[in-house]
Structure formats: structure tokens, C-alpha cells
Coordinates of C-alpha atoms in Angstrom, one line a residue:
M1 CA 100.3 104.5 82.2
K2 CA 96.5 103.7 83.4
L3 CA 95.8 100.6 84.8
A4 CA 92.5 99.2 86.0
A5 CA 91.8 96.6 88.2
I6 CA 88.3 94.7 88.8
D7 CA 87.6 92.5 91.7
I8 CA 84.5 90.4 91.5
G9 CA 83.9 89.2 94.9
S10 CA 81.2 87.1 96.7
N11 CA 79.9 90.5 98.5
A12 CA 80.7 93.1 96.5
V13 CA 82.3 94.1 92.8
R14 CA 85.1 96.9 92.8
L15 CA 86.8 98.9 89.8
Q16 CA 89.9 100.7 90.6
I17 CA 91.4 103.0 87.8
T18 CA 95.1 104.2 88.6
N19 CA 97.5 106.5 86.7
V20 CA 101.0 105.3 87.3
I21 CA 103.4 108.3 86.9
S22 CA 107.1 107.9 86.5
Y23 CA 109.5 110.7 86.8
G24 CA 113.3 109.7 86.4
D25 CA 113.9 106.3 88.5
N26 CA 111.0 107.2 90.7
T27 CA 107.3 105.8 90.3
T28 CA 104.0 106.8 91.9
F29 CA 100.4 105.8 91.6
K30 CA 97.4 108.0 91.4
R31 CA 94.1 106.8 91.9
L32 CA 91.6 108.1 89.3
Q33 CA 88.5 106.5 89.9
Y34 CA 87.2 103.7 92.8
I35 CA 83.8 102.2 92.7
R36 CA 82.6 99.6 94.6
F37 CA 79.0 98.2 94.1
P38 CA 77.3 95.7 96.4
L39 CA 76.3 93.1 94.0
R40 CA 76.6 89.9 96.5
L41 CA 76.7 87.2 94.0
G42 CA 77.5 84.7 96.8
G43 CA 74.0 85.3 98.3
D44 CA 72.6 83.5 95.1
V45 CA 75.4 80.9 94.6
F46 CA 75.6 79.8 98.2
S47 CA 71.9 79.0 98.3
L48 CA 71.2 78.0 94.7
Q49 CA 74.5 76.9 93.5
K50 CA 73.9 79.5 90.3
I51 CA 73.8 83.0 89.9
G52 CA 70.2 83.7 89.5
E53 CA 68.3 85.6 86.7
V54 CA 67.9 89.0 88.7
K55 CA 71.6 89.2 89.6
T56 CA 72.7 87.9 86.1
G57 CA 71.2 90.8 84.8
Q58 CA 72.8 93.2 87.2
F59 CA 76.2 91.6 86.9
I60 CA 75.9 92.0 83.0
E61 CA 75.1 95.5 83.3
L62 CA 77.5 96.4 85.8
M63 CA 80.6 94.9 83.7
K64 CA 79.2 97.0 80.7
A65 CA 79.4 100.2 82.7
F66 CA 82.9 99.5 84.1
K67 CA 84.0 98.5 80.6
I68 CA 82.7 101.9 79.3
M69 CA 84.7 103.7 82.5
I70 CA 87.9 101.7 81.3
D71 CA 87.5 103.1 77.7
L72 CA 86.6 106.8 78.6
Y73 CA 89.6 106.8 81.0
E74 CA 91.8 105.2 78.3
V75 CA 93.3 102.4 80.3
D76 CA 96.5 100.9 78.6
E77 CA 95.7 97.6 80.4
Y78 CA 93.2 96.2 83.0
Y79 CA 93.0 92.8 85.0
A80 CA 89.2 91.6 86.0
C81 CA 89.1 88.5 88.3
A82 CA 86.4 86.7 89.8
T83 CA 86.8 84.6 92.9
S84 CA 84.6 82.2 94.6
A85 CA 81.2 82.9 93.9
V86 CA 81.6 82.7 90.1
R87 CA 84.3 80.0 90.8
E88 CA 81.5 77.7 92.2
A89 CA 78.5 79.0 90.4
E90 CA 77.1 76.4 88.1
N91 CA 76.7 79.0 85.5
G92 CA 79.7 80.9 86.3
G93 CA 81.6 80.5 83.0
E94 CA 78.7 80.7 80.9
L95 CA 78.0 83.9 82.5
V96 CA 81.6 85.4 82.0
Q97 CA 81.4 84.2 78.2
K98 CA 78.3 86.2 77.9
I99 CA 79.8 89.3 79.5
Y100 CA 82.6 89.0 76.9
E101 CA 80.4 88.5 74.2
E102 CA 78.1 91.6 75.0
S103 CA 80.7 94.4 76.6
G104 CA 84.3 92.7 75.2
L105 CA 85.2 92.8 79.2
K106 CA 87.5 89.6 79.6
I107 CA 86.6 88.2 83.2
N108 CA 89.8 85.8 84.7
I109 CA 87.9 83.1 87.1
I110 CA 90.5 82.5 89.6
S111 CA 91.2 80.0 92.3
G112 CA 91.6 80.7 95.9
E113 CA 95.4 80.0 95.5
E114 CA 95.7 82.5 92.5
E115 CA 93.7 85.0 94.7
A116 CA 96.0 84.7 97.7
E117 CA 99.1 85.0 95.4
M118 CA 97.6 88.5 93.9
I119 CA 97.3 89.7 97.5
N120 CA 100.6 88.5 98.5
R121 CA 102.2 90.9 96.0
V122 CA 101.7 93.7 98.1
I123 CA 101.4 91.9 101.6
A124 CA 105.1 91.4 101.4
F125 CA 105.8 95.2 101.7
Q126 CA 104.0 95.0 105.3
L127 CA 106.6 92.6 106.6
D128 CA 109.6 92.4 108.2
E129 CA 111.6 89.7 110.2
G130 CA 109.2 87.3 112.1
D131 CA 106.5 84.9 111.9
Y132 CA 103.2 86.3 110.2
L133 CA 99.8 84.7 109.5
H134 CA 98.1 86.4 106.7
I135 CA 94.2 86.3 107.0
D136 CA 92.3 87.5 104.2
V137 CA 88.5 87.2 104.8
G138 CA 86.1 87.3 101.7
G139 CA 82.5 86.6 101.1
G140 CA 83.0 83.2 100.0
S141 CA 86.5 82.2 101.0
T142 CA 89.3 82.7 103.5
E143 CA 93.0 82.5 102.5
L144 CA 95.6 81.8 104.8
N145 CA 99.2 82.5 104.4
L146 CA 101.9 81.8 106.8
Y147 CA 105.3 83.8 106.5
K148 CA 108.7 83.2 108.5
N149 CA 111.5 86.2 108.0
K150 CA 109.8 87.5 105.0
I151 CA 109.4 84.1 103.0
K152 CA 106.0 82.7 102.6
V153 CA 106.0 79.0 103.8
A154 CA 102.8 77.7 103.4
A155 CA 99.4 78.9 102.0
R156 CA 95.8 77.3 101.6
S157 CA 92.5 78.4 100.7
F158 CA 89.4 77.6 102.9
P159 CA 85.4 77.8 101.6
I160 CA 84.8 79.8 104.5
G161 CA 83.7 83.5 104.3
T162 CA 81.2 85.8 105.7
V163 CA 78.3 85.6 102.7
R164 CA 78.6 81.8 102.9
K165 CA 78.0 81.9 106.9
L166 CA 75.2 84.1 106.7
A167 CA 73.9 81.6 103.8
L168 CA 74.5 78.9 106.8
K169 CA 76.7 77.1 104.3
S170 CA 80.1 76.9 106.2
K171 CA 80.5 73.4 106.7
E172 CA 82.2 71.7 110.4
A173 CA 84.8 70.0 107.9
A174 CA 85.9 73.2 106.4
W175 CA 86.5 74.9 110.0
Q176 CA 88.3 71.5 111.1
A177 CA 90.9 71.4 108.3
L178 CA 91.4 75.0 108.9
Y179 CA 92.4 74.4 112.5
D180 CA 94.2 71.3 111.5
W181 CA 96.3 73.5 108.7
I182 CA 97.1 76.2 111.6
D183 CA 98.1 73.3 114.0
S184 CA 100.3 71.8 111.5
Y185 CA 102.4 74.8 111.1
T186 CA 102.1 77.0 114.3
S187 CA 102.2 74.1 117.2
N188 CA 106.0 74.3 117.2
S189 CA 107.3 76.6 119.9
D190 CA 109.2 78.4 117.5
Y191 CA 106.3 80.2 116.2
H192 CA 105.4 83.4 117.7
I193 CA 102.8 84.5 115.2
T194 CA 101.5 88.1 114.3
A195 CA 98.4 88.2 112.7
I196 CA 97.9 90.3 109.3
G197 CA 94.4 91.1 108.3
T198 CA 93.1 91.8 104.7
G199 CA 89.6 92.3 103.5
G200 CA 86.8 95.4 103.6
N201 CA 85.5 94.1 106.9
I202 CA 89.0 94.1 109.0
N203 CA 89.5 97.9 107.7
K204 CA 86.3 98.6 109.1
L205 CA 86.6 96.9 112.2
Y206 CA 89.9 98.7 112.5
E207 CA 88.2 102.1 112.1
L208 CA 85.2 101.1 114.7
A209 CA 87.8 100.1 117.1
V210 CA 88.5 102.5 120.3
G211 CA 91.7 103.8 121.1
I212 CA 94.2 102.4 118.2
A213 CA 96.7 103.3 116.0
D214 CA 99.8 102.1 114.0
K215 CA 97.5 100.0 111.7
Q216 CA 97.5 97.4 114.6
M217 CA 94.9 95.9 117.1
S218 CA 94.9 93.7 119.9
I219 CA 92.9 90.4 120.1
K220 CA 91.3 92.0 123.2
Q221 CA 90.4 95.3 121.1
L222 CA 89.2 93.0 118.1
K223 CA 86.9 91.4 120.7
A224 CA 85.6 94.4 122.2
T225 CA 84.6 96.0 118.9
R226 CA 82.8 92.5 118.0
A227 CA 81.1 92.8 121.3
M228 CA 80.0 96.4 120.6
L229 CA 78.6 95.5 117.2
K230 CA 76.6 92.5 118.7
E231 CA 74.7 94.8 120.8
L232 CA 73.2 97.0 118.2
P233 CA 70.7 95.6 115.7
L234 CA 71.4 95.8 112.2
E235 CA 69.3 98.8 111.7
E236 CA 71.2 100.5 114.4
R237 CA 74.6 99.4 113.3
M238 CA 73.6 101.0 110.0
Y239 CA 72.5 104.3 111.4
K240 CA 74.8 105.0 114.4
L241 CA 77.9 103.5 112.8
Q242 CA 77.1 104.6 109.1
L243 CA 77.4 101.1 107.8
N244 CA 76.3 100.3 104.3
A245 CA 73.6 97.5 104.3
D246 CA 75.8 94.9 103.0
R247 CA 78.6 95.7 105.5
A248 CA 76.4 95.9 108.6
D249 CA 75.1 92.2 108.1
V250 CA 78.6 90.6 107.5
I251 CA 81.0 92.3 109.7
I252 CA 80.2 90.4 112.7
P253 CA 80.5 86.9 110.8
A254 CA 83.7 88.3 109.4
S255 CA 85.3 89.2 113.1
D256 CA 84.4 85.6 114.0
I257 CA 86.5 84.5 111.3
Y258 CA 89.4 86.8 112.1
L259 CA 89.3 86.0 116.0
N260 CA 88.7 82.2 115.6
V261 CA 91.9 82.0 113.3
M262 CA 93.7 84.3 115.6
K263 CA 93.1 82.2 118.6
K264 CA 93.7 78.7 117.2
A265 CA 97.4 80.3 115.8
D266 CA 97.7 81.9 119.4
A267 CA 98.3 85.5 117.8
N268 CA 97.6 88.4 120.2
K269 CA 97.6 91.2 117.7
I270 CA 96.7 91.8 114.0
L271 CA 98.2 94.5 111.6
V272 CA 95.7 96.0 109.5
P273 CA 97.5 97.5 106.3
D274 CA 94.5 98.4 104.2
V275 CA 95.6 96.4 101.0
G276 CA 93.6 93.8 99.1
L277 CA 93.0 92.1 96.0
K278 CA 92.7 95.3 93.8
D279 CA 96.0 96.5 95.1
G280 CA 97.6 92.9 94.0
I281 CA 96.3 93.5 90.8
M282 CA 97.5 96.8 90.3
N283 CA 101.1 95.4 91.2
Y284 CA 100.8 92.3 89.0
L285 CA 99.8 94.5 86.0
Y286 CA 102.8 97.2 86.9
E287 CA 105.3 94.6 86.9
K288 CA 104.2 93.3 84.1
N289 CA 104.5 96.4 82.0
R290 CA 107.6 97.3 83.5
Y291 CA 109.3 94.2 82.6
Q292 CA 108.1 95.1 78.8
K293 CA 109.4 98.7 79.2
G294 CA 112.5 98.4 81.4
R295 CA 111.4 100.3 84.3
F296 CA 112.0 99.3 88.1
L297 CA 109.1 99.2 90.6
I298 CA 109.3 101.6 93.7
K299 CA 107.1 100.8 96.3
N300 CA 104.6 103.7 96.9
S301 CA 102.6 104.0 100.2

């Protein structure tokens, strides 16, 4: 069975095609194709409140290309979702309809809560007993999810993101709401929070950090990595660290968001499992199909 996930974010758009292979009671997932395109729809939306003419044309052509890839791989089922940029764009719904009419690709505009729930489908595998604050930082929004002994006890989406910060559109009120939300759940002395981070930027921050292993980093190591990045001009970050342009400019705002949330929650370390929305979509599609076919989900690392 072949499945495809399309994640239309504020900074980039991703396509992943996966072959699900079952053998007896076991199941494994083999990636067939992965494409990340730096479309940055949020650059328009957070400044103009809509997707402009140039980005509209690029978006339509990219979705046509993705649909061709899905057809060529003979995918059994796909799910495409758009997050905060398309959700907030005045012409987002109109553009999604136009893409469907021109390419046959159906795009679902999902809420911040639905986005968090998708990611939580794979985050649950990473947790053990204890208190965890899941921080997912995107281009347009940050989703926070609080777990206690593997059970999600609270969740909320905030309009704070890396591309939004670059556009100077992160509101003080949004930050205060985020801090108040954290206080309302973590001020109790029973909570000893460990952060768990998802998103392309935390994965790259982990790769750039010095002397760490086991898919986790301390807040001290995260601060040191941010300081190293801050010392380098944008072009030097791209040259010396081999960062793509659309990563080099947002990685520092992203580190600020992770650090601010961790400090407010008094979390001294952050786990970095390298999963994201596309993985949650794959899990959603697989579970949907296994129920229909009577299969059982076996977690695959």
C-alpha cells in the first residue's frame, strides 16, 4: 500500500510518499520520495493578509507537480493539509478550490488544534511516564500540548511563528496568552517538565549543537547554539553551516520561541525525535486503512 502526505506550511511545502509493507503481523514503512519546496506562503499572508499573484501561480504549479508525482507512484491514498498561512489568507479557500479544479488535488485547510492532533499521533510513541510539554514551532503558529503519564491533558495553538516573527506580526497579546496558558498548567509544583520539540528548525538546531546525543539537548546547549548562530551574518550561516536561505533566516526566531517556552515552563532539556506533521498524516492514513482491512499497527522507528 502506498500513501502520500502533503504538508502546506507557512515557510515550506512538503510531499512524502511512503510504501507500507506488511509481512505476517509486522508492518514497516519505506520512504519512496520526499520533496521540500521553500514556497513561504506566510511571507505574503502575514504582510498582505492574502496570497499574492506570484505565490499563487507558484502554489498552483507546485500542487500540479505533486499530483503528478502521486499519480506516477500509483498512491492508494493521500492527504493534503494547509495550516496557518492558507487558513488566514483572505483568498485561501478560493485558491484551494482553484487547485482542485485545475489538478484534482484536494487540500484540507486544518485548524491549529487539528494540526496538533495530527502530530500527536506520532509524538505519543516518544513518551514515557512523566510530564512533557510538546512544542511544535511552525512558520505561522506554535502548538503546545501538555502530557502527564502519556495522557494529553491540555493543548492550545498560538499565532506565533518564525515567518510571522520575520514579518513583525507576532503580537504581544499572543505571547502573553501563551505565558498565561503555561502558568495555568505548570505553576503546580507537581510538574517537572521535559520539553519535546518538533519542526524543521529544532531538528537543525540539534544537528548544529556541539557534543550532544540521544536525541535531546539541554537548555544551556540550545542557548549556546543560538548564540553561535547569532554571531554569524545571514550569508555566513548559509555558507559555513550549509543552511538553505529559507532556514538560515528563520532558525534564530525559532530558537527564541523554543527557549522562551522552555524558560517559562522551567524545562531544562528538550527531546528532539525528528517527527512532524507529515509523519502524523502518514499515521492517520495508515490507521484509517488498517481498520478497513483488519490490519494492526506496529510502530516502526
